[in-house]
Coordinates of C-alpha atoms and ligand atoms in Angstrom, one line a residue:
X517 CA -23.1 -8.9 41.0
X518 CA -24.4 -6.8 38.2
X519 CA -27.8 -8.4 37.4
X520 CA -27.4 -7.3 33.8
X521 CA -24.7 -9.9 33.3
X522 CA -27.5 -12.4 33.0
X523 CA -29.0 -10.7 30.1
X524 CA -25.7 -10.6 28.2
X525 CA -24.9 -13.4 25.9
X526 CA -22.9 -16.3 27.3
X527 CA -19.3 -16.7 26.1
X528 CA -20.4 -19.7 24.1
X529 CA -22.6 -17.6 22.0
X530 CA -19.8 -15.1 21.6
X531 CA -17.6 -17.7 20.1
X532 CA -17.4 -16.8 16.5
X533 CA -19.0 -19.3 14.2
X534 CA -17.4 -18.8 10.9
X535 CA -19.2 -20.8 8.2
X536 CA -16.3 -22.9 7.1
X537 CA -15.4 -26.5 7.4
X538 CA -12.1 -26.6 9.1
X539 CA -12.5 -24.1 11.9
X540 CA -10.6 -25.0 15.0
X541 CA -12.5 -23.8 18.0
X542 CA -9.6 -24.3 20.4
X543 CA -8.1 -21.0 19.2
X544 CA -11.3 -19.0 19.9
X545 CA -11.3 -16.3 22.3
X546 CA -8.8 -15.9 25.1
X547 CA -10.4 -13.4 27.4
X548 CA -12.7 -11.6 25.0
X549 CA -15.2 -12.8 27.6
X550 CA -13.7 -10.5 30.2
X551 CA -14.4 -7.5 28.0
X552 CA -18.1 -8.3 27.5
X553 CA -19.2 -6.4 30.5
X554 CA -17.4 -3.3 29.2
X555 CA -19.9 -3.0 26.4
X556 CA -23.3 -1.6 27.3
X557 CA -25.6 -3.9 25.3
X558 CA -29.2 -3.4 24.6
X559 CA -32.1 -4.9 26.5
X560 CA -32.3 -8.6 26.0
X561 CA -28.7 -9.0 25.0
X562 CA -28.9 -7.2 21.6
X563 CA -25.8 -5.4 20.4
X564 CA -25.7 -2.4 18.1
X565 CA -22.6 -0.4 17.2
X566 CA -24.6 2.8 17.2
X567 CA -25.6 2.3 20.8
X568 CA -22.1 1.5 21.9
X569 CA -20.6 4.5 20.0
X570 CA -23.3 7.2 20.4
X571 CA -26.3 6.5 22.6
X572 CA -24.4 5.0 25.5
X573 CA -22.3 8.2 25.8
X574 CA -25.2 10.5 25.1
X575 CA -27.0 9.0 28.1
X576 CA -24.0 9.1 30.5
X577 CA -22.2 12.2 29.2
X578 CA -24.5 14.1 26.8
X579 CA -22.5 17.3 26.6
X580 CA -19.2 15.7 25.8
X581 CA -17.9 16.6 22.3
X582 CA -18.0 13.7 20.0
X583 CA -16.9 15.4 16.7
X584 CA -15.2 18.6 15.7
X585 CA -15.6 18.9 12.0
X586 CA -13.2 21.0 10.0
X587 CA -14.6 21.6 6.5
X588 CA -12.4 22.0 3.5
X589 CA -13.4 25.7 3.2
X590 CA -12.4 26.5 6.8
X591 CA -15.9 25.7 8.3
X592 CA -16.1 24.3 11.8
X593 CA -19.0 22.4 13.4
X594 CA -19.1 20.8 16.8
X595 CA -21.4 17.9 17.8
X596 CA -21.8 16.6 21.3
X597 CA -22.8 12.9 21.8
X598 CA -26.3 14.2 22.5
X599 CA -26.4 16.0 19.2
X600 CA -25.2 12.8 17.5
X601 CA -27.9 10.8 19.2
X602 CA -30.6 13.1 18.1
X603 CA -29.4 13.3 14.5
X604 CA -28.8 9.6 14.1
X605 CA -32.2 8.8 15.6
X606 CA -33.8 11.2 13.1
X607 CA -31.9 9.6 10.2
X608 CA -32.9 6.1 11.4
X609 CA -36.5 7.2 11.5
X610 CA -36.2 8.6 8.0
X611 CA -34.8 5.3 6.7
X612 CA -37.5 3.3 8.5
X613 CA -40.1 5.7 7.0
X614 CA -38.8 4.9 3.6
X615 CA -39.4 1.2 4.3
X616 CA -35.7 0.3 4.8
X617 CA -35.4 -2.9 6.8
X618 CA -32.9 -4.8 8.8
X619 CA -30.2 -6.2 6.5
X620 CA -30.9 -3.8 3.6
X621 CA -27.8 -2.2 2.2
X622 CA -27.5 1.6 2.4
X623 CA -24.5 3.2 0.7
X624 CA -22.9 6.6 1.3
X625 CA -21.0 8.2 -1.6
X626 CA -19.9 11.6 -0.2
X627 CA -17.1 13.7 1.2
X628 CA -16.1 13.6 4.8
X629 CA -18.9 15.8 6.2
X630 CA -20.7 15.3 9.5
X631 CA -23.8 14.0 7.6
X632 CA -21.7 11.0 6.4
X633 CA -21.1 10.0 10.1
X634 CA -24.8 10.7 10.9
X635 CA -26.0 8.6 8.0
X636 CA -23.7 5.6 8.8
X637 CA -24.9 5.5 12.5
X638 CA -28.5 6.2 11.5
X639 CA -28.2 3.2 9.1
X640 CA -26.9 1.0 11.9
X641 CA -29.7 2.1 14.2
X642 CA -32.2 1.1 11.5
X643 CA -30.6 -2.3 11.5
X644 CA -29.4 -1.9 7.9
X645 CA -25.9 -2.4 6.5
X646 CA -23.8 0.7 5.8
X647 CA -21.5 0.9 2.8
X648 CA -19.4 4.0 2.7
X649 CA -17.6 4.7 -0.6
X650 CA -14.5 6.7 -1.4
X651 CA -15.8 10.0 -2.7
X652 CA -13.0 10.2 -5.3
X653 CA -14.4 7.2 -7.1
X654 CA -15.6 7.6 -10.7
X655 CA -18.8 5.9 -11.9
X656 CA -17.4 2.4 -12.5
X657 CA -16.4 1.5 -9.0
X658 CA -19.6 3.0 -7.6
X659 CA -21.7 0.9 -10.1
X660 CA -19.9 -2.3 -9.3
X661 CA -20.3 -1.9 -5.6
X662 CA -24.0 -0.8 -5.6
X663 CA -24.9 -3.5 -8.1
X664 CA -23.1 -6.3 -6.3
X665 CA -24.5 -5.4 -2.9
X666 CA -28.0 -4.7 -4.2
X667 CA -28.0 -1.4 -2.4
X668 CA -31.5 0.1 -1.9
X669 CA -30.5 3.6 -0.9
X670 CA -27.7 5.9 -1.7
X671 CA -26.7 9.1 0.2
X672 CA -24.7 11.5 -1.8
X673 CA -24.1 15.1 -2.7
X674 CA -25.3 17.0 -5.8
X675 CA -21.9 17.1 -7.5
X676 CA -21.2 13.4 -6.8
X677 CA -24.6 12.4 -8.0
X678 CA -24.0 14.3 -11.2
X679 CA -20.7 12.4 -11.6
X680 CA -22.5 9.0 -11.5
X681 CA -25.8 10.0 -13.1
X682 CA -25.0 7.7 -16.1
X683 CA -25.0 4.6 -14.0
X684 CA -28.1 5.2 -11.9
X685 CA -30.5 3.7 -14.5
X686 CA -28.5 0.4 -14.3
X687 CA -29.0 0.1 -10.6
X688 CA -32.3 -1.8 -10.5
X689 CA -32.3 -2.4 -6.8
X690 CA -31.8 1.3 -5.9
X691 CA -35.0 2.8 -4.6
X692 CA -33.9 6.0 -2.9
X693 CA -31.3 8.7 -3.5
X694 CA -30.8 11.2 -0.7
X695 CA -28.9 14.4 -1.4
X696 CA -26.9 16.2 1.1
X697 CA -26.0 19.7 0.0
X698 CA -23.7 20.7 2.8
X699 CA -24.0 24.4 3.5
X700 CA -25.5 24.7 0.0
X701 CA -22.0 24.7 -1.4
X702 CA -22.6 22.5 -4.4
X703 CA -24.3 23.8 -7.5
X704 CA -25.3 20.8 -9.6
X705 CA -29.0 20.7 -10.3
X706 CA -31.2 18.2 -8.4
X707 CA -33.3 15.5 -9.8
X708 CA -37.0 15.7 -9.0
X709 CA -37.1 12.1 -7.7
X710 CA -34.3 12.7 -5.2
X711 CA -34.9 13.3 -1.5
X712 CA -33.3 16.3 0.1
X713 CA -31.6 15.4 3.4
X714 CA -32.4 18.8 4.9
X715 CA -36.1 18.5 4.1
X716 CA -36.6 14.9 5.3
X717 CA -34.5 15.5 8.4
X718 CA -36.5 18.7 9.3
X719 CA -39.7 16.7 9.7
X720 CA -38.2 13.5 11.1
X721 CA -39.1 12.2 14.5
X722 CA -36.5 12.5 17.2
X723 CA -37.8 9.5 18.9
X724 CA -35.2 7.2 20.1
X725 CA -35.0 4.3 17.8
X726 CA -32.7 1.4 17.5
X727 CA -33.1 -2.0 16.0
X728 CA -32.5 -4.9 18.3
X729 CA -29.7 -6.3 16.3
X730 CA -27.9 -9.4 17.5
X731 CA -24.1 -9.4 17.7
X732 CA -24.1 -11.6 14.6
X733 CA -26.1 -9.2 12.5
X734 CA -24.2 -7.4 9.8
X735 CA -23.3 -3.8 10.4
X736 CA -21.0 -2.5 7.7
X737 CA -19.3 -3.6 4.4
X738 CA -16.2 -2.5 2.6
X739 CA -15.2 -3.6 -0.9
X740 CA -11.6 -4.8 -1.1
X741 CA -9.5 -5.9 -4.0
X742 CA -8.1 -9.3 -4.8
X743 CA -5.9 -10.6 -7.6
X744 CA -8.8 -11.8 -9.7
X745 CA -12.2 -10.4 -10.4
X746 CA -13.8 -7.2 -9.2
X747 CA -13.5 -6.1 -5.5
X748 CA -15.4 -8.1 -3.0
X749 CA -17.7 -6.8 -0.2
X750 CA -16.2 -7.8 3.1
X751 CA -19.0 -7.8 5.6
X752 CA -18.7 -7.2 9.3
X753 CA -21.0 -7.9 12.2
X754 CA -22.0 -5.7 15.2
X755 CA -19.8 -7.9 17.3
X756 CA -16.7 -6.3 15.7
X757 CA -17.2 -3.4 18.1
X758 CA -15.8 -5.5 20.9
X759 CA -12.4 -5.6 19.2
X760 CA -12.5 -2.1 17.8
X761 CA -13.2 -0.9 21.3
X762 CA -10.4 -3.0 22.8
X763 CA -7.7 -2.2 20.2
X764 CA -8.6 1.5 20.6
X765 CA -7.3 1.1 24.1
X766 CA -4.5 -1.4 23.5
X767 CA -3.1 -0.4 20.2
X768 CA -3.9 3.3 20.1
X769 CA -3.8 4.0 23.8
X770 CA -7.1 5.9 23.8
X771 CA -8.1 7.5 27.1
X772 CA -11.4 9.3 27.7
X773 CA -9.9 12.8 27.7
X774 CA -8.0 12.3 24.4
X775 CA -8.5 14.4 21.3
X776 CA -8.1 11.9 18.5
X777 CA -7.4 12.4 14.8
X778 CA -7.5 9.6 12.3
X779 CA -6.6 10.9 8.9
X780 CA -8.1 8.0 6.9
X781 CA -11.2 8.4 4.6
X782 CA -14.3 6.4 5.7
X783 CA -14.4 5.0 2.2
X784 CA -11.6 2.7 3.4
X785 CA -11.9 0.5 6.4
X786 CA -9.4 2.5 8.6
X787 CA -11.8 5.5 8.3
X788 CA -14.6 3.5 9.8
X789 CA -13.0 1.0 12.3
X790 CA -10.7 3.7 13.6
X791 CA -12.4 6.9 12.3
X792 CA -15.8 5.9 13.9
X793 CA -16.0 2.8 15.9
X794 CA -12.8 2.6 18.0
X795 CA -12.8 6.2 19.2
X796 CA -16.5 6.6 19.8
X797 CA -17.0 3.2 21.5
X798 CA -14.3 4.7 23.9
X799 CA -16.3 7.9 24.2
X800 CA -13.4 9.9 22.8
X801 CA -13.6 13.3 21.0
X802 CA -12.4 13.1 17.5
X803 CA -11.4 15.6 14.8
X804 CA -12.8 15.1 11.3
X805 CA -10.7 16.9 8.8
X806 CA -12.3 17.2 5.4
X807 CA -9.3 18.8 3.6
X808 CA -6.6 16.9 1.8
X809 CA -2.9 16.7 2.7
X810 CA -1.0 19.8 3.3
X811 CA 1.8 19.7 5.9
X812 CA 1.2 23.1 7.4
X813 CA -2.5 22.6 7.6
X814 CA -2.0 19.3 9.4
X815 CA 0.3 20.8 11.9
X816 CA -2.2 23.6 12.5
X817 CA -4.9 21.1 13.3
X818 CA -2.7 19.4 15.9
X819 CA -1.7 22.7 17.4
X820 CA -5.1 24.3 17.5
X821 CA -7.2 21.3 18.7
X822 CA -4.5 19.9 21.0
X823 CA -4.6 16.5 19.3
X824 CA -3.2 13.9 21.6
X825 CA -3.6 10.6 19.7
X826 CA -2.9 10.6 15.9
X827 CA -3.4 7.7 13.5
X828 CA -2.1 8.1 10.0
X829 CA -0.3 6.2 7.2
X830 CA 3.3 5.9 5.9
X831 CA 2.7 7.8 2.7
X832 CA 1.5 10.8 4.7
X833 CA 4.5 10.4 7.0
X834 CA 6.8 10.3 4.0
X835 CA 5.2 13.5 2.7
X836 CA 5.6 15.2 6.0
X837 CA 9.2 14.1 6.1
X838 CA 9.7 15.6 2.7
X839 CA 8.4 18.9 4.0
X840 CA 11.2 18.9 6.5
X841 CA 11.7 18.3 10.2
X842 CA 12.0 22.0 11.0
X843 CA 8.4 22.6 9.9
X844 CA 6.7 20.8 12.8
X845 CA 9.0 22.6 15.2
X846 CA 7.3 25.9 14.2
X847 CA 4.1 24.6 15.7
X848 CA 3.1 23.5 19.2
X849 CA 2.6 19.8 18.8
X850 CA 3.3 19.1 22.5
X851 CA -0.2 17.8 22.9
X852 CA 0.7 14.6 21.0
X853 CA 1.1 11.6 23.3
X854 CA 0.7 8.7 21.0
X855 CA 1.2 8.5 17.2
X856 CA 0.5 5.4 15.1
X857 CA 0.7 4.3 11.5
X858 CA -1.0 1.6 9.3
X859 CA -1.6 0.4 5.8
X860 CA 1.8 0.0 4.4
X861 CA 5.2 -0.9 5.7
X862 CA 6.7 1.9 7.9
X863 CA 10.4 1.8 7.6
X864 CA 12.7 2.6 10.6
X865 CA 13.4 6.1 9.2
X866 CA 9.7 6.9 9.5
X867 CA 9.6 5.7 13.1
X868 CA 12.7 7.7 14.0
X869 CA 11.4 10.8 12.2
X870 CA 8.5 10.8 14.6
X871 CA 11.0 11.2 17.5
X872 CA 12.9 14.0 15.7
X873 CA 9.7 15.9 14.8
X874 CA 7.5 15.3 17.8
X875 CA 9.6 13.6 20.4
X876 CA 7.7 10.3 20.1
X877 CA 8.0 7.4 17.7
X878 CA 5.3 6.3 15.2
X879 CA 3.8 3.0 16.3
X880 CA 3.2 0.7 13.4
X881 CA 0.4 -1.8 13.4
X882 CA -1.1 -4.3 11.0
X883 CA -4.6 -5.3 9.9
X884 CA -6.8 -5.6 6.9
X885 CA -10.3 -4.9 5.7
X886 CA -11.1 -8.5 6.4
X887 CA -9.8 -8.5 10.0
X888 CA -12.0 -5.5 10.9
X889 CA -9.6 -4.3 13.5
X890 CA -5.9 -4.2 14.5
X891 CA -4.4 -7.7 15.0
X892 CA -0.7 -6.9 15.3
X893 CA 0.7 -3.8 16.9
X894 CA 3.6 -2.0 18.6
X895 CA 2.0 -1.1 21.9
X896 CA 2.3 2.1 23.9
X897 CA 3.6 0.2 26.9
X898 CA 6.5 -1.3 25.0
X899 CA 9.4 0.0 23.1
X900 CA 8.7 0.3 19.4
X901 CA 10.6 -2.3 17.4
X902 CA 11.5 -0.1 14.4
X903 CA 10.5 -1.6 11.1
X904 CA 8.4 -4.3 12.6
X905 CA 4.6 -4.3 12.6
X906 CA 4.6 -5.4 16.2
X907 CA 3.1 -8.4 18.1
X908 CA -0.3 -10.0 17.9
X909 CA -2.9 -8.5 20.3
X910 CA -4.2 -10.6 23.2
X911 CA -6.6 -13.2 21.9
X912 CA -5.1 -13.5 18.5
X913 CA -2.8 -16.2 17.4
X914 CA -0.8 -15.4 14.3
X915 CA 1.8 -17.6 12.5
X916 CA 4.1 -17.8 9.5
X917 CA 3.2 -20.8 7.4
X918 CA 4.5 -22.6 4.4
X919 CA 2.6 -23.8 1.3
X920 CA 1.3 -26.8 3.3
X921 CA 0.0 -24.5 6.0
X922 CA 2.6 -25.7 8.6
X923 CA 4.4 -23.1 10.7
X924 CA 7.9 -22.4 9.6
X925 CA 10.9 -21.8 12.0
X926 CA 11.4 -18.4 13.6
X927 CA 13.1 -16.0 11.2
X928 CA 11.9 -17.7 8.0
X929 CA 9.7 -16.1 5.5
X930 CA 6.3 -17.4 4.7
X931 CA 2.6 -16.6 4.5
X932 CA 1.2 -14.5 7.3
X933 CA -1.8 -16.4 8.7
X934 CA -4.1 -16.0 11.7
X935 CA -6.2 -18.5 13.6
X936 CA -9.9 -17.7 13.0
X937 CA -12.2 -16.6 15.7
X938 CA -11.3 -13.0 16.6
X939 CA -14.4 -10.9 17.2
X940 CA -14.0 -8.4 14.3
X941 CA -13.3 -11.1 11.8
X942 CA -15.3 -10.5 8.5
X943 CA -18.2 -12.8 8.2
X944 CA -18.6 -13.1 4.4
X945 CA -17.7 -11.7 1.0
X946 CA -21.1 -10.5 -0.1
X947 CA -22.6 -13.2 -2.3
X948 CA -19.4 -15.1 -2.6
X949 CA -19.3 -18.0 -0.1
X950 CA -16.7 -20.0 -2.0
X951 CA -14.2 -17.1 -2.1
X952 CA -14.8 -16.5 1.6
X953 CA -14.1 -20.2 2.4
X954 CA -11.0 -20.2 0.2
X955 CA -9.4 -17.7 2.6
X956 CA -9.4 -20.4 5.3
X957 CA -7.1 -23.4 5.1
X958 CA -6.3 -26.0 7.7
X959 CA -7.5 -23.9 10.6
X960 CA -5.8 -20.7 9.4
X961 CA -7.1 -17.5 7.9
X962 CA -4.7 -16.8 5.0
X963 CA -4.0 -13.0 4.9
X964 CA -2.4 -12.8 1.5
X965 CA 0.7 -11.1 3.0
X966 CA 4.2 -12.6 3.4
X967 CA 6.1 -11.9 6.5
X968 CA 8.5 -13.3 9.1
X969 CA 8.5 -13.5 12.9
X970 CA 11.6 -12.8 15.0
X971 CA 12.6 -14.6 18.2
X972 CA 10.7 -12.1 20.4
X973 CA 7.5 -12.7 18.4
X974 CA 7.5 -9.4 16.4
X975 CA 6.2 -9.7 12.9
X976 CA 8.1 -8.1 9.9
X977 CA 6.2 -7.4 6.7
X978 CA 7.9 -8.8 3.5
X979 CA 5.3 -8.3 0.7
X980 CA 2.0 -9.3 -0.8
X981 CA 1.7 -12.9 -1.9
X982 CA -0.7 -11.8 -4.7
X983 CA -0.8 -9.2 -7.4
X984 CA -2.7 -6.7 -5.4
X985 CA -1.1 -3.2 -5.5
X986 CA -0.8 -1.0 -2.4
X987 CA -0.6 2.6 -3.5
X988 CA -0.5 5.1 -0.7
X989 CA -2.2 2.5 1.5
X990 CA -5.0 1.9 -1.0
X991 CA -5.3 -1.6 -2.3
X992 CA -5.9 -1.8 -6.0
X993 CA -6.9 -4.9 -7.8
X994 CA -5.1 -5.1 -11.2
X995 CA -8.2 -6.7 -12.7
X996 CA -10.4 -3.7 -12.0
X997 CA -7.9 -1.4 -13.7
X998 CA -7.4 -3.7 -16.6
X999 CA -11.2 -4.0 -17.1
X1000 CA -11.4 -0.2 -17.3
X1001 CA -8.5 0.0 -19.7
X1002 CA -9.8 -2.4 -22.2
X1003 CA -13.0 -0.5 -22.5
X1004 CA -11.1 2.2 -24.3
X1005 CA -11.6 1.5 -28.1
X1006 CA -7.9 1.5 -28.8
X1007 CA -6.9 -1.0 -26.2
X1008 CA -6.7 -4.6 -27.1
X1009 CA -5.1 -6.0 -23.9
X1010 CA -3.9 -4.7 -20.6
X1011 CA -1.7 -5.9 -17.8
X1012 CA -1.3 -3.9 -14.6
X1013 CA 1.4 -4.0 -11.9
X1014 CA 2.6 -2.1 -8.9
X1015 CA 5.8 -0.2 -9.6
X1016 CA 7.9 0.8 -6.6
X1017 CA 7.6 4.5 -5.7
X1018 CA 9.5 6.4 -3.1
X1019 CA 6.5 8.3 -1.8
X1020 CA 3.4 6.1 -2.4
X1021 CA 5.3 2.8 -2.0
X1022 CA 3.8 1.6 -5.3
X1023 CA 2.1 3.3 -8.2
X1024 CA -0.1 1.6 -10.7
X1025 CA 1.6 1.0 -14.0
X1026 CA -0.2 -0.4 -17.0
X1027 CA 1.0 -2.2 -20.1
X1028 CA -1.3 -2.1 -23.0
X1029 CA -1.4 -3.4 -26.5
X1030 CA -3.4 -1.7 -29.2
X1031 CA -6.0 -2.9 -31.7
X1032 CA -4.9 -2.8 -35.3
X1033 CA -5.3 0.6 -36.9
X1034 CA -4.2 2.5 -33.7
X1035 CA -0.7 4.1 -33.5
X1036 CA 1.2 4.3 -30.3
X1037 CA 1.6 8.0 -29.4
X1038 CA 2.0 10.2 -26.4
X1039 CA -1.4 11.8 -27.2
X1040 CA -3.1 8.4 -27.2
X1041 CA -1.4 7.5 -24.0
X1042 CA -2.7 10.7 -22.4
X1043 CA -6.1 10.1 -23.7
X1044 CA -6.3 6.5 -22.3
X1045 CA -5.0 7.9 -19.0
X1046 CA -7.8 10.5 -18.9
X1047 CA -10.4 7.9 -19.9
X1048 CA -9.4 5.5 -17.1
X1049 CA -9.2 8.3 -14.5
X1050 CA -12.7 9.4 -15.4
X1051 CA -14.0 5.9 -14.8
X1052 CA -12.1 4.9 -11.7
X1053 CA -10.4 7.6 -9.5
X1054 CA -7.1 9.3 -9.9
X1055 CA -5.9 7.5 -6.7
X1056 CA -6.3 4.0 -8.4
X1057 CA -5.9 4.8 -12.1
X1058 CA -2.5 4.1 -13.7
X1059 CA 0.2 6.7 -13.1
X1060 CA 2.1 5.3 -16.1
X1061 CA 1.0 3.6 -19.3
X1062 CA 3.5 1.7 -21.5
X1063 CA 2.6 0.4 -24.9
X1064 CA 3.7 -3.1 -25.7
X1065 CA 3.1 -5.1 -28.8
X1066 CA 1.7 -8.1 -27.0
X1067 CA 1.4 -9.1 -23.4
X1068 CA 3.1 -12.2 -22.0
X1069 CA 0.4 -14.8 -21.3
X1070 CA 0.3 -18.3 -20.0
X1071 CA -0.8 -21.1 -22.4
X1072 CA -4.2 -20.8 -20.9
X1073 CA -4.3 -17.1 -21.9
X1074 CA -3.8 -15.5 -18.4
X1075 CA -1.7 -12.3 -18.5
X1076 CA 1.5 -12.9 -16.6
X1077 CA 1.7 -9.8 -14.4
X1078 CA 4.6 -11.4 -12.5
X1079 CA 6.6 -11.4 -15.6
X1080 CA 5.7 -7.8 -16.5
X1081 CA 6.8 -6.8 -13.1
X1082 CA 10.1 -8.7 -13.2
X1083 CA 10.9 -7.2 -16.6
X1084 CA 10.0 -3.7 -15.3
X1085 CA 12.3 -4.1 -12.3
X1086 CA 15.1 -5.9 -14.3
X1087 CA 14.7 -9.0 -12.1
X1088 CA 15.1 -12.6 -13.1
X1089 CA 12.0 -13.8 -14.9
X1090 CA 11.6 -17.0 -12.8
X1091 CA 9.7 -20.0 -14.0
X1092 CA 8.4 -19.1 -17.5
X1093 CA 7.5 -22.7 -18.5
X1094 CA 3.8 -21.9 -18.8
X1095 CA 4.5 -18.9 -21.0
X1096 CA 2.9 -18.8 -24.3
X1097 CA 5.3 -18.3 -27.2
X1098 CA 5.6 -14.6 -27.7
Ligands
PRX578 O1 -0.6 -5.8 2.6 C1 -1.0 -5.4 3.9 C2 -1.1 -3.9 4.0 O2 -2.4 -3.5 3.7 C3 -3.2 -4.7 3.5 C4 -4.6 -4.5 4.0 O3 -5.2 -3.4 3.3 P1 -6.7 -3.1 3.5 O4 -7.5 -4.3 3.4 O5 -7.0 -1.9 2.6 O6 -6.8 -2.7 5.0 C5 -6.4 -1.4 5.4 C6 -6.4 -1.4 6.9 C7 -5.1 -1.4 7.5 C8 -2.4 -5.8 4.2 O7 -2.8 -7.0 3.8 N1 -0.7 -3.4 5.3 C9 -1.6 -3.0 6.3 N2 -0.9 -2.7 7.4 C10 0.4 -2.8 7.1 C11 0.5 -3.3 5.8 N3 1.7 -3.6 5.2 C12 2.8 -3.4 6.0 N4 2.8 -2.9 7.2 C13 1.6 -2.6 7.9 N5 1.6 -2.1 9.1

């Protein structure tokens, strides 16, 4: 018997202990136990994602390529696991030298460059919590997230720093700004208080350093939108690596010789759980592609680097479909063995198009920021059920429940819910315990989606149960957009909905009423649009703005987005008994 087994935590300690009242432990882990020995662990039973993803492979297979980075200007850099170990050790030593301690929040606001990956894993090695942000964000979302989390350090680039320079004085917890000027390609001037990544790394110690984090210590946080309030920071533990590793195999069919490409940005959870943790815990080589979407460029990547496993999203698939099925045939895409999709519903046409274009179907799977890893999937070993998200992974019990939290009969629609206790389950919304607890009812985690289950146990997505908008796979909270809109001096009130869109599934549409003295005009509409884009990000700002004399509200003054949406779609208005007289 492997003596190390004794230094590993017992199954009991693995059992997730969510801090909620009605947790039902009988649904805890099936055979997660059997996977424990596949993780490497640190001496004394500590667990750190950076060790599982980087150091472990650097020790056993140092020259294996971890990352091939393809820059947006055609640059290419290759990093072995040994390179990754050295660089992440150095970055962890830099952070420790700055006084950053276990549990501190370190945020990354930067493009998809190798240093982003190095800084995330260096942060984990230092025992701190990494918070990667979408680099297209404007100042408002960055400020909200850094303030809410009390981030002490920010890693960014000269141009992005310039974009948010106005908010930095408001960030009272922020002590360090580290600037990465990748290949010297950005021109914005530097602030004398900032630290230059290249300088501090050139003198950093290469000594192996890794904080002895426990599996329950926090590793990463991602802000995600809800119906009300600003986005909340969903926090994950180091333990999540167990499920990210397992689903990399089960749902994405990763094998050690694969070349894997996840097209998601690490500012969103797919870009970390499956753009960092799942592939690297499996020791797989991955492509990091910094550029945006262009069908020909994407096919070139697959051809040139012999990508074998590809994880992307329905909006991208629809854009590829638009570019035509003949286009991929001009490239050698025969290296592709498994292709998968997540983030929005993938309709049967998308699945079938995979077969026409590449000879294999897209495998849809389902999960959320809060779930940390895939929970429902179409597996490689089984025939894809077109249009369905698949079946729960081993160790996860899902259900379709009614308003009283009882399971409904097969085939009926209801709320998609999951029994708590899977290893990658989020462990808090930063600083908001009551909201966290509210996601758990009668022994279920309530996902916020509606769905149905068929007689074979496949789950079919129906919609969102709340007002959250899914645009091109990005969740947008209406409140965040409304808050930005009403900061414009002309806007009195704003209501934001998701309007169906053939490409992006939904786009953000805003209804605004104006203060007295302002005239509705196309020019004003464009100005408000520009104003909000500058604050948020083009991806989450409204694509359409409609003027309206007054917004429908409940008697208690809440804007009735549901009614705005019904009117927009020409649907019945439903129960309007709480509507204030218009
Ligand atoms: O509404 C569901 C949708 O995306 C939401 C989760 O978004 P986010 O927290 O940003 O996590 C992204 C990581 C996947 C879900 O609540 N969604 C996700 N996957 C699917 C989906 N909708 C339909 N089909 C899917 N496969």
